[in-house]
mmCIF file of C-alpha atoms in Angstrom:
data_model
loop_
_atom_site.group_PDB
_atom_site.id
_atom_site.type_symbol
_atom_site.label_atom_id
_atom_site.label_comp_id
_atom_site.label_asym_id
_atom_site.label_seq_id
_atom_site.Cartn_x
_atom_site.Cartn_y
_atom_site.Cartn_z
ATOM 1 C CA UNK O 1 -2.026 -147.300 -103.651
ATOM 2 C CA UNK O 2 -0.796 -146.079 -100.265
ATOM 3 C CA UNK O 3 2.731 -146.698 -99.019
ATOM 4 C CA UNK O 4 1.493 -149.047 -96.241
ATOM 5 C CA UNK O 5 -0.503 -151.081 -98.753
ATOM 6 C CA UNK O 6 2.535 -151.402 -100.973
ATOM 7 C CA UNK O 7 4.602 -152.642 -98.000
ATOM 8 C CA UNK O 8 1.985 -155.242 -97.052
ATOM 9 C CA UNK O 9 1.798 -156.474 -100.633
ATOM 10 C CA UNK O 10 5.571 -156.657 -100.887
ATOM 11 C CA UNK O 11 5.952 -158.614 -97.624
ATOM 12 C CA UNK O 12 3.055 -160.926 -98.353
ATOM 13 C CA UNK O 13 1.545 -160.484 -94.911
ATOM 14 C CA UNK O 14 -1.087 -158.495 -93.066
ATOM 15 C CA UNK O 15 -0.843 -156.106 -90.162
ATOM 16 C CA UNK O 16 -2.315 -157.704 -87.008
ATOM 17 C CA UNK O 17 -4.128 -155.673 -84.352
ATOM 18 C CA UNK O 18 -2.438 -155.495 -80.945
ATOM 19 C CA UNK O 19 -5.021 -157.808 -79.356
ATOM 20 C CA UNK O 20 -4.152 -160.568 -81.807
ATOM 21 C CA UNK O 21 -0.460 -160.554 -80.939
ATOM 22 C CA UNK O 22 1.024 -163.333 -78.778
ATOM 23 C CA UNK O 23 0.256 -163.163 -75.057
ATOM 24 C CA UNK O 24 3.160 -162.615 -72.629
ATOM 25 C CA UNK O 25 4.992 -165.822 -71.863
ATOM 26 C CA UNK O 26 4.162 -167.204 -68.423
ATOM 27 C CA UNK O 27 6.948 -168.504 -66.178
ATOM 28 C CA UNK O 28 7.007 -172.303 -65.793
ATOM 29 C CA UNK O 29 5.168 -173.770 -62.832
ATOM 30 C CA UNK O 30 7.312 -174.626 -59.805
ATOM 31 C CA UNK O 31 8.319 -178.228 -59.212
ATOM 32 C CA UNK O 32 6.992 -179.939 -56.073
ATOM 33 C CA UNK O 33 8.268 -183.327 -54.927
ATOM 34 C CA UNK O 34 7.542 -185.457 -51.900
ATOM 35 C CA UNK O 35 10.654 -185.961 -49.777
ATOM 36 C CA UNK O 36 9.361 -188.292 -47.074
ATOM 37 C CA UNK O 37 9.420 -191.505 -49.100
ATOM 38 C CA UNK O 38 11.888 -194.394 -49.110
ATOM 39 C CA UNK O 39 14.644 -194.618 -51.711
ATOM 40 C CA UNK O 40 12.438 -196.824 -53.898
ATOM 41 C CA UNK O 41 9.477 -194.446 -53.623
ATOM 42 C CA UNK O 42 7.575 -196.381 -50.952
ATOM 43 C CA UNK O 43 5.245 -194.100 -48.989
ATOM 44 C CA UNK O 44 6.018 -193.514 -45.334
ATOM 45 C CA UNK O 45 3.936 -195.505 -42.842
ATOM 46 C CA UNK O 46 4.165 -192.688 -40.291
ATOM 47 C CA UNK O 47 3.715 -188.929 -40.338
ATOM 48 C CA UNK O 48 6.697 -186.743 -41.323
ATOM 49 C CA UNK O 49 7.303 -183.075 -40.470
ATOM 50 C CA UNK O 50 9.715 -180.336 -39.343
ATOM 51 C CA UNK O 51 12.129 -180.242 -42.293
ATOM 52 C CA UNK O 52 15.256 -178.216 -43.046
ATOM 53 C CA UNK O 53 17.332 -178.155 -46.233
ATOM 54 C CA UNK O 54 21.016 -177.851 -47.093
ATOM 55 C CA UNK O 55 22.187 -174.646 -48.742
ATOM 56 C CA UNK O 56 22.476 -176.222 -52.200
ATOM 57 C CA UNK O 57 19.014 -177.775 -51.976
ATOM 58 C CA UNK O 58 20.293 -181.345 -52.259
ATOM 59 C CA UNK O 59 19.806 -182.702 -48.727
ATOM 60 C CA UNK O 60 16.684 -182.532 -46.564
ATOM 61 C CA UNK O 61 16.637 -183.368 -42.853
ATOM 62 C CA UNK O 62 13.320 -184.126 -41.177
ATOM 63 C CA UNK O 63 11.513 -185.914 -38.361
ATOM 64 C CA UNK O 64 9.267 -188.908 -39.047
ATOM 65 C CA UNK O 65 7.288 -191.524 -37.156
ATOM 66 C CA UNK O 66 7.750 -193.877 -40.113
ATOM 67 C CA UNK O 67 9.471 -197.231 -39.701
ATOM 68 C CA UNK O 68 9.838 -198.109 -43.389
ATOM 69 C CA UNK O 69 11.971 -195.294 -44.801
ATOM 70 C CA UNK O 70 15.190 -197.253 -44.308
ATOM 71 C CA UNK O 71 16.112 -200.917 -43.980
ATOM 72 C CA UNK O 72 17.599 -202.533 -40.924
ATOM 73 C CA UNK O 73 16.986 -202.247 -37.195
ATOM 74 C CA UNK O 74 15.377 -199.096 -35.848
ATOM 75 C CA UNK O 75 16.153 -198.039 -32.306
ATOM 76 C CA UNK O 76 13.460 -196.707 -29.955
ATOM 77 C CA UNK O 77 14.522 -193.080 -30.499
ATOM 78 C CA UNK O 78 15.733 -193.078 -34.114
ATOM 79 C CA UNK O 79 13.280 -190.565 -35.560
ATOM 80 C CA UNK O 80 15.452 -188.208 -37.619
ATOM 81 C CA UNK O 81 16.273 -188.705 -41.295
ATOM 82 C CA UNK O 82 18.403 -187.102 -44.004
ATOM 83 C CA UNK O 83 17.527 -187.626 -47.656
ATOM 84 C CA UNK O 84 19.806 -187.078 -50.659
ATOM 85 C CA UNK O 85 17.472 -185.800 -53.380
ATOM 86 C CA UNK O 86 19.948 -186.573 -56.158
ATOM 87 C CA UNK O 87 20.424 -190.254 -55.338
ATOM 88 C CA UNK O 88 17.241 -190.879 -53.357
ATOM 89 C CA UNK O 89 19.242 -192.361 -50.464
ATOM 90 C CA UNK O 90 17.672 -191.980 -47.026
ATOM 91 C CA UNK O 91 19.786 -192.148 -43.868
ATOM 92 C CA UNK O 92 18.349 -192.631 -40.393
ATOM 93 C CA UNK O 93 20.159 -190.829 -37.571
ATOM 94 C CA UNK O 94 20.797 -193.031 -34.573
ATOM 95 C CA UNK O 95 19.602 -191.748 -31.206
ATOM 96 C CA UNK O 96 17.668 -188.828 -32.668
ATOM 97 C CA UNK O 97 14.640 -187.643 -30.740
ATOM 98 C CA UNK O 98 13.717 -184.536 -32.711
ATOM 99 C CA UNK O 99 14.162 -182.967 -36.131
ATOM 100 C CA UNK O 100 17.845 -182.417 -36.971
ATOM 101 C CA UNK O 101 19.535 -179.381 -38.492
ATOM 102 C CA UNK O 102 22.009 -179.912 -41.314
ATOM 103 C CA UNK O 103 25.143 -178.289 -42.753
ATOM 104 C CA UNK O 104 25.187 -176.893 -46.296
ATOM 105 C CA UNK O 105 27.049 -179.869 -47.748
ATOM 106 C CA UNK O 106 24.803 -182.386 -46.008
ATOM 107 C CA UNK O 107 27.667 -183.919 -44.065
ATOM 108 C CA UNK O 108 26.907 -182.820 -40.506
ATOM 109 C CA UNK O 109 23.600 -183.062 -38.668
ATOM 110 C CA UNK O 110 22.979 -181.754 -35.145
ATOM 111 C CA UNK O 111 20.163 -183.277 -33.112
ATOM 112 C CA UNK O 112 18.989 -184.159 -29.628
ATOM 113 C CA UNK O 113 19.176 -187.672 -28.205
ATOM 114 C CA UNK O 114 19.509 -189.613 -24.991
ATOM 115 C CA UNK O 115 22.767 -189.038 -23.155
ATOM 116 C CA UNK O 116 24.019 -190.878 -20.095
ATOM 117 C CA UNK O 117 21.622 -189.208 -17.669
ATOM 118 C CA UNK O 118 19.345 -187.041 -19.800
ATOM 119 C CA UNK O 119 18.705 -185.445 -23.156
ATOM 120 C CA UNK O 120 21.768 -183.977 -24.867
ATOM 121 C CA UNK O 121 22.861 -182.508 -28.209
ATOM 122 C CA UNK O 122 24.798 -184.700 -30.633
ATOM 123 C CA UNK O 123 26.633 -184.039 -33.888
ATOM 124 C CA UNK O 124 26.545 -186.819 -36.487
ATOM 125 C CA UNK O 125 29.064 -187.004 -39.332
ATOM 126 C CA UNK O 126 26.987 -188.620 -42.073
ATOM 127 C CA UNK O 127 30.070 -189.473 -44.140
ATOM 128 C CA UNK O 128 31.675 -191.578 -41.404
ATOM 129 C CA UNK O 129 28.746 -192.384 -39.116
ATOM 130 C CA UNK O 130 30.532 -190.897 -36.096
ATOM 131 C CA UNK O 131 28.173 -189.557 -33.411
ATOM 132 C CA UNK O 132 29.480 -187.217 -30.722
ATOM 133 C CA UNK O 133 27.821 -185.578 -27.749
ATOM 134 C CA UNK O 134 28.863 -181.941 -27.976
ATOM 135 C CA UNK O 135 27.396 -180.135 -24.968
ATOM 136 C CA UNK O 136 30.069 -181.809 -22.838
ATOM 137 C CA UNK O 137 28.928 -180.907 -19.343
ATOM 138 C CA UNK O 138 28.405 -184.384 -17.922
ATOM 139 C CA UNK O 139 25.501 -185.870 -16.008
ATOM 140 C CA UNK O 140 24.479 -182.626 -14.297
ATOM 141 C CA UNK O 141 23.394 -180.988 -17.534
ATOM 142 C CA UNK O 142 21.122 -181.627 -20.487
ATOM 143 C CA UNK O 143 20.817 -179.670 -23.728
ATOM 144 C CA UNK O 144 18.373 -178.984 -26.579
ATOM 145 C CA UNK O 145 17.469 -176.685 -29.495
ATOM 146 C CA UNK O 146 20.583 -177.093 -31.695
ATOM 147 C CA UNK O 147 21.273 -174.686 -34.574
ATOM 148 C CA UNK O 148 24.154 -175.230 -37.008
ATOM 149 C CA UNK O 149 26.343 -172.975 -39.145
ATOM 150 C CA UNK O 150 26.523 -173.494 -42.910
ATOM 151 C CA UNK O 151 29.862 -175.334 -42.828
ATOM 152 C CA UNK O 152 28.905 -177.469 -39.836
ATOM 153 C CA UNK O 153 31.722 -176.112 -37.698
ATOM 154 C CA UNK O 154 29.603 -174.280 -35.107
ATOM 155 C CA UNK O 155 26.542 -175.547 -33.252
ATOM 156 C CA UNK O 156 24.555 -173.338 -30.882
ATOM 157 C CA UNK O 157 22.367 -174.984 -28.257
ATOM 158 C CA UNK O 158 20.435 -174.410 -25.054
ATOM 159 C CA UNK O 159 22.294 -175.753 -21.991
ATOM 160 C CA UNK O 160 20.001 -176.862 -19.169
ATOM 161 C CA UNK O 161 21.388 -177.523 -15.680
ATOM 162 C CA UNK O 162 19.605 -180.260 -13.767
ATOM 163 C CA UNK O 163 19.203 -178.085 -10.663
ATOM 164 C CA UNK O 164 16.009 -176.007 -11.082
ATOM 165 C CA UNK O 165 17.634 -173.026 -9.411
ATOM 166 C CA UNK O 166 20.321 -172.729 -12.070
ATOM 167 C CA UNK O 167 19.378 -170.809 -15.223
ATOM 168 C CA UNK O 168 19.514 -172.124 -18.769
ATOM 169 C CA UNK O 169 22.254 -170.659 -20.948
ATOM 170 C CA UNK O 170 23.208 -170.612 -24.623
ATOM 171 C CA UNK O 171 26.556 -172.029 -25.767
ATOM 172 C CA UNK O 172 28.316 -172.582 -29.101
ATOM 173 C CA UNK O 173 30.384 -175.662 -29.817
ATOM 174 C CA UNK O 174 33.349 -175.387 -32.224
ATOM 175 C CA UNK O 175 33.849 -178.722 -33.997
ATOM 176 C CA UNK O 176 37.370 -177.909 -35.202
ATOM 177 C CA UNK O 177 38.782 -176.894 -31.830
ATOM 178 C CA UNK O 178 36.471 -179.075 -29.701
ATOM 179 C CA UNK O 179 35.728 -176.106 -27.434
ATOM 180 C CA UNK O 180 32.580 -174.444 -26.070
ATOM 181 C CA UNK O 181 31.815 -170.754 -25.770
ATOM 182 C CA UNK O 182 29.247 -169.167 -23.459
ATOM 183 C CA UNK O 183 27.081 -166.863 -25.561
ATOM 184 C CA UNK O 184 24.303 -165.601 -23.304
ATOM 185 C CA UNK O 185 24.655 -163.216 -20.398
ATOM 186 C CA UNK O 186 21.885 -163.261 -17.828
ATOM 187 C CA UNK O 187 20.994 -160.117 -15.890
ATOM 188 C CA UNK O 188 23.045 -159.764 -12.688
ATOM 189 C CA UNK O 189 19.986 -159.652 -10.416
ATOM 190 C CA UNK O 190 18.101 -162.599 -11.905
ATOM 191 C CA UNK O 191 18.326 -166.269 -12.786
ATOM 192 C CA UNK O 192 16.185 -165.990 -15.907
ATOM 193 C CA UNK O 193 16.596 -168.620 -18.600
ATOM 194 C CA UNK O 194 18.240 -167.801 -21.947
ATOM 195 C CA UNK O 195 16.855 -170.128 -24.636
ATOM 196 C CA UNK O 196 16.131 -170.957 -28.302
ATOM 197 C CA UNK O 197 19.334 -169.930 -30.101
ATOM 198 C CA UNK O 198 19.693 -169.306 -33.826
ATOM 199 C CA UNK O 199 23.124 -169.020 -35.465
ATOM 200 C CA UNK O 200 23.938 -167.262 -38.735
ATOM 201 C CA UNK O 201 25.301 -169.202 -41.695
ATOM 202 C CA UNK O 202 28.846 -167.915 -41.081
ATOM 203 C CA UNK O 203 28.633 -168.645 -37.357
ATOM 204 C CA UNK O 204 29.298 -165.049 -36.363
ATOM 205 C CA UNK O 205 25.898 -164.025 -34.959
ATOM 206 C CA UNK O 206 23.784 -165.847 -32.400
ATOM 207 C CA UNK O 207 20.293 -164.650 -31.469
ATOM 208 C CA UNK O 208 18.466 -165.958 -28.395
ATOM 209 C CA UNK O 209 15.525 -165.209 -26.132
ATOM 210 C CA UNK O 210 15.311 -164.138 -22.509
ATOM 211 C CA UNK O 211 12.543 -166.496 -21.434
ATOM 212 C CA UNK O 212 11.573 -164.388 -18.441
ATOM 213 C CA UNK O 213 10.947 -161.144 -20.328
ATOM 214 C CA UNK O 214 10.596 -162.128 -23.979
ATOM 215 C CA UNK O 215 13.505 -159.862 -24.898
ATOM 216 C CA UNK O 216 15.704 -161.024 -27.770
ATOM 217 C CA UNK O 217 19.459 -160.427 -27.844
ATOM 218 C CA UNK O 218 22.109 -160.804 -30.517
ATOM 219 C CA UNK O 219 25.698 -161.775 -29.768
ATOM 220 C CA UNK O 220 28.394 -160.871 -32.289
ATOM 221 C CA UNK O 221 31.022 -163.541 -31.679
ATOM 222 C CA UNK O 222 33.671 -161.544 -33.540
ATOM 223 C CA UNK O 223 33.374 -158.272 -31.632
ATOM 224 C CA UNK O 224 31.801 -159.658 -28.475
ATOM 225 C CA UNK O 225 29.001 -157.104 -28.585
ATOM 226 C CA UNK O 226 25.575 -157.964 -27.192
ATOM 227 C CA UNK O 227 22.575 -156.072 -28.579
ATOM 228 C CA UNK O 228 18.880 -156.152 -27.850
ATOM 229 C CA UNK O 229 17.048 -156.621 -31.153
ATOM 230 C CA UNK O 230 13.339 -157.085 -30.319
ATOM 231 C CA UNK O 231 10.790 -154.305 -30.895
ATOM 232 C CA UNK O 232 10.026 -153.722 -27.240
ATOM 233 C CA UNK O 233 7.369 -156.440 -27.022
ATOM 234 C CA UNK O 234 7.825 -160.073 -25.942
ATOM 235 C CA UNK O 235 9.166 -161.872 -29.009
ATOM 236 C CA UNK O 236 10.346 -165.266 -30.236
ATOM 237 C CA UNK O 237 13.461 -165.816 -32.340
ATOM 238 C CA UNK O 238 12.746 -167.544 -35.645
ATOM 239 C CA UNK O 239 16.047 -167.339 -37.515
ATOM 240 C CA UNK O 240 19.039 -165.041 -37.933
ATOM 241 C CA UNK O 241 21.065 -164.506 -41.100
ATOM 242 C CA UNK O 242 24.124 -162.372 -41.636
ATOM 243 C CA UNK O 243 21.905 -159.434 -42.549
ATOM 244 C CA UNK O 244 18.482 -159.889 -40.935
ATOM 245 C CA UNK O 245 16.670 -161.584 -38.086
ATOM 246 C CA UNK O 246 13.076 -162.823 -38.245
ATOM 247 C CA UNK O 247 10.958 -162.772 -35.084
ATOM 248 C CA UNK O 248 7.369 -163.360 -33.997
ATOM 249 C CA UNK O 249 5.338 -161.409 -31.459
ATOM 250 C CA UNK O 250 1.690 -161.272 -30.426
ATOM 251 C CA UNK O 251 1.050 -158.816 -33.266
ATOM 252 C CA UNK O 252 2.608 -160.986 -35.973
ATOM 253 C CA UNK O 253 5.942 -161.401 -37.686
ATOM 254 C CA UNK O 254 8.651 -158.795 -38.126
ATOM 255 C CA UNK O 255 12.100 -158.690 -39.677
ATOM 256 C CA UNK O 256 14.920 -156.445 -38.511
ATOM 257 C CA UNK O 257 17.786 -155.399 -40.754
ATOM 258 C CA UNK O 258 20.841 -155.805 -38.525
ATOM 259 C CA UNK O 259 22.839 -153.160 -40.401
ATOM 260 C CA UNK O 260 20.278 -150.376 -40.689
ATOM 261 C CA UNK O 261 17.905 -151.247 -37.852
ATOM 262 C CA UNK O 262 14.933 -151.004 -40.236
ATOM 263 C CA UNK O 263 11.972 -153.182 -39.275
ATOM 264 C CA UNK O 264 9.403 -154.655 -41.664
ATOM 265 C CA UNK O 265 6.157 -155.834 -40.054
ATOM 266 C CA UNK O 266 3.681 -158.475 -41.192
ATOM 267 C CA UNK O 267 0.591 -158.295 -38.991
ATOM 268 C CA UNK O 268 -1.253 -161.542 -38.480
ATOM 269 C CA UNK O 269 1.534 -163.604 -40.064
ATOM 270 C CA UNK O 270 3.808 -166.140 -38.430
ATOM 271 C CA UNK O 271 7.435 -166.085 -39.561
ATOM 272 C CA UNK O 272 8.764 -169.571 -40.319
ATOM 273 C CA UNK O 273 12.252 -168.966 -41.749
ATOM 274 C CA UNK O 274 14.547 -166.400 -43.350
ATOM 275 C CA UNK O 275 17.005 -167.196 -46.139
ATOM 276 C CA UNK O 276 20.758 -167.285 -45.365
ATOM 277 C CA UNK O 277 21.281 -164.087 -47.386
ATOM 278 C CA UNK O 278 18.490 -162.345 -45.469
ATOM 279 C CA UNK O 279 16.488 -161.483 -48.562
ATOM 280 C CA UNK O 280 13.635 -164.017 -48.425
ATOM 281 C CA UNK O 281 11.094 -164.457 -45.639
ATOM 282 C CA UNK O 282 8.920 -167.526 -45.323
ATOM 283 C CA UNK O 283 5.732 -166.934 -43.350
ATOM 284 C CA UNK O 284 2.459 -168.711 -42.575
ATOM 285 C CA UNK O 285 -0.789 -166.792 -42.981
ATOM 286 C CA UNK O 286 -4.144 -167.139 -41.239
ATOM 287 C CA UNK O 287 -5.245 -169.818 -43.724
ATOM 288 C CA UNK O 288 -2.092 -171.892 -42.971
ATOM 289 C CA UNK O 289 -0.647 -171.155 -46.399
ATOM 290 C CA UNK O 290 3.144 -170.995 -46.515
ATOM 291 C CA UNK O 291 4.219 -167.884 -48.422
ATOM 292 C CA UNK O 292 7.689 -166.865 -49.667
ATOM 293 C CA UNK O 293 8.281 -163.093 -49.767
ATOM 294 C CA UNK O 294 11.144 -161.150 -51.307
ATOM 295 C CA UNK O 295 11.906 -158.537 -48.645
ATOM 296 C CA UNK O 296 13.296 -156.084 -51.196
ATOM 297 C CA UNK O 297 10.738 -156.220 -53.984
ATOM 298 C CA UNK O 298 7.728 -157.354 -51.951
ATOM 299 C CA UNK O 299 6.979 -160.105 -54.472
ATOM 300 C CA UNK O 300 5.193 -163.064 -52.901
ATOM 301 C CA UNK O 301 4.434 -166.612 -53.994
ATOM 302 C CA UNK O 302 2.440 -169.261 -52.160
ATOM 303 C CA UNK O 303 4.573 -172.355 -51.669
ATOM 304 C CA UNK O 304 1.964 -174.683 -50.191
ATOM 305 C CA UNK O 305 -0.452 -175.343 -47.352
ATOM 306 C CA UNK O 306 1.052 -176.465 -44.064
ATOM 307 C CA UNK O 307 4.034 -175.361 -42.000
ATOM 308 C CA UNK O 308 7.798 -174.871 -42.064
ATOM 309 C CA UNK O 309 10.694 -174.216 -39.713
ATOM 310 C CA UNK O 310 14.008 -172.375 -39.554
ATOM 311 C CA UNK O 311 16.385 -173.653 -42.219
ATOM 312 C CA UNK O 312 13.587 -174.258 -44.721
ATOM 313 C CA UNK O 313 14.951 -171.947 -47.468
ATOM 314 C CA UNK O 314 17.857 -172.775 -49.796
ATOM 315 C CA UNK O 315 19.457 -171.762 -53.073
ATOM 316 C CA UNK O 316 18.693 -168.029 -52.675
ATOM 317 C CA UNK O 317 14.991 -168.642 -52.239
ATOM 318 C CA UNK O 318 14.602 -171.023 -55.164
ATOM 319 C CA UNK O 319 14.013 -174.039 -52.916
ATOM 320 C CA UNK O 320 11.749 -174.405 -49.870
ATOM 321 C CA UNK O 321 10.829 -177.432 -47.760
ATOM 322 C CA UNK O 322 7.615 -177.662 -45.760
ATOM 323 C CA UNK O 323 5.284 -180.247 -44.268
ATOM 324 C CA UNK O 324 1.622 -180.692 -45.070
ATOM 325 C CA UNK O 325 -1.304 -182.988 -44.310
ATOM 326 C CA UNK O 326 -2.793 -182.298 -47.747
ATOM 327 C CA UNK O 327 -3.160 -185.337 -49.989
ATOM 328 C CA UNK O 328 -3.317 -183.484 -53.324
ATOM 329 C CA UNK O 329 0.146 -181.896 -53.384
ATOM 330 C CA UNK O 330 1.615 -184.630 -55.593
ATOM 331 C CA UNK O 331 0.002 -187.552 -57.437
ATOM 332 C CA UNK O 332 -0.116 -190.900 -55.687
ATOM 333 C CA UNK O 333 -0.245 -189.597 -52.108
ATOM 334 C CA UNK O 334 -2.401 -192.288 -50.514
ATOM 335 C CA UNK O 335 -0.893 -192.801 -47.064
ATOM 336 C CA UNK O 336 -3.283 -190.322 -45.425
ATOM 337 C CA UNK O 337 -0.446 -188.898 -43.311
ATOM 338 C CA UNK O 338 1.531 -185.692 -43.068
ATOM 339 C CA UNK O 339 4.494 -185.567 -45.451
ATOM 340 C CA UNK O 340 7.498 -183.384 -46.220
ATOM 341 C CA UNK O 341 7.672 -181.650 -49.609
ATOM 342 C CA UNK O 342 10.253 -179.660 -51.523
ATOM 343 C CA UNK O 343 9.106 -176.716 -53.646
ATOM 344 C CA UNK O 344 11.483 -175.498 -56.354
ATOM 345 C CA UNK O 345 11.046 -172.383 -58.506
ATOM 346 C CA UNK O 346 11.864 -172.827 -62.192
#
């Protein structure tokens, strides 16, 4: 008897061919939950969209036409909501005309609303209910496009003078010192508008667009430096992190590494968001699928079908929020309206 036969007899087993061995273990499927429902699970009676998420993945801020997500009186412009995914509580932001942006701990939300003589930017403290207009320029100015730092201390926004001959400028409000800092510098021979700011999680970097030329600039608030960061073609700012900035141009999306200057291009894609650590890019492809890409490894995963915005990535790319009109994302979706969903990798 051969040595192998003796071993088989002694162990009381048989040698299995490689094909019969166990298949590689597959990773668990991601979890998807619908965010735009009331605390008791009631479906929204209006469409919901344009969501952002806190850094820990617990709070989601979004815009909705729904009137049944919270109890009590709803004002004519109360269209922004913040949901606590741990408790299910939904809070409606008073005087909120567009989707809010939210701090990492879910305490502060910046949003636009009606001021005394126009549309202004407000900061709501969700723990106390205090609402404060932060652009602070009085009746001759309006403001829009708020972006908030991770700790809720800094809010960048687009300041819009009422006189059409005066250019739009980008400012940053400091909540702790109650002061405002001019970020954008217009060219000396022009009155071109500077618009659409994005602020990094630590509040140090602010990217914005020259509306007249499509050039994109980056202000380092620590050093004061101002750098052009587009690729030489008219571009739109999507989101800036401490390491990278995501932009869109006519040719598609691209991401610039702010330390090395290296540019990664994604032809035919539309950048939606970049993670706070600059490693993950969320883009929308030609089929309107929302795809999460690891910028280092190139690994991609389809999150869902729909759209997303800046601030949609949390927890180092493990959590993403997006909106979709699809009715088969989760069971029981019967309202026939667009909803907000949270995708979580497991």
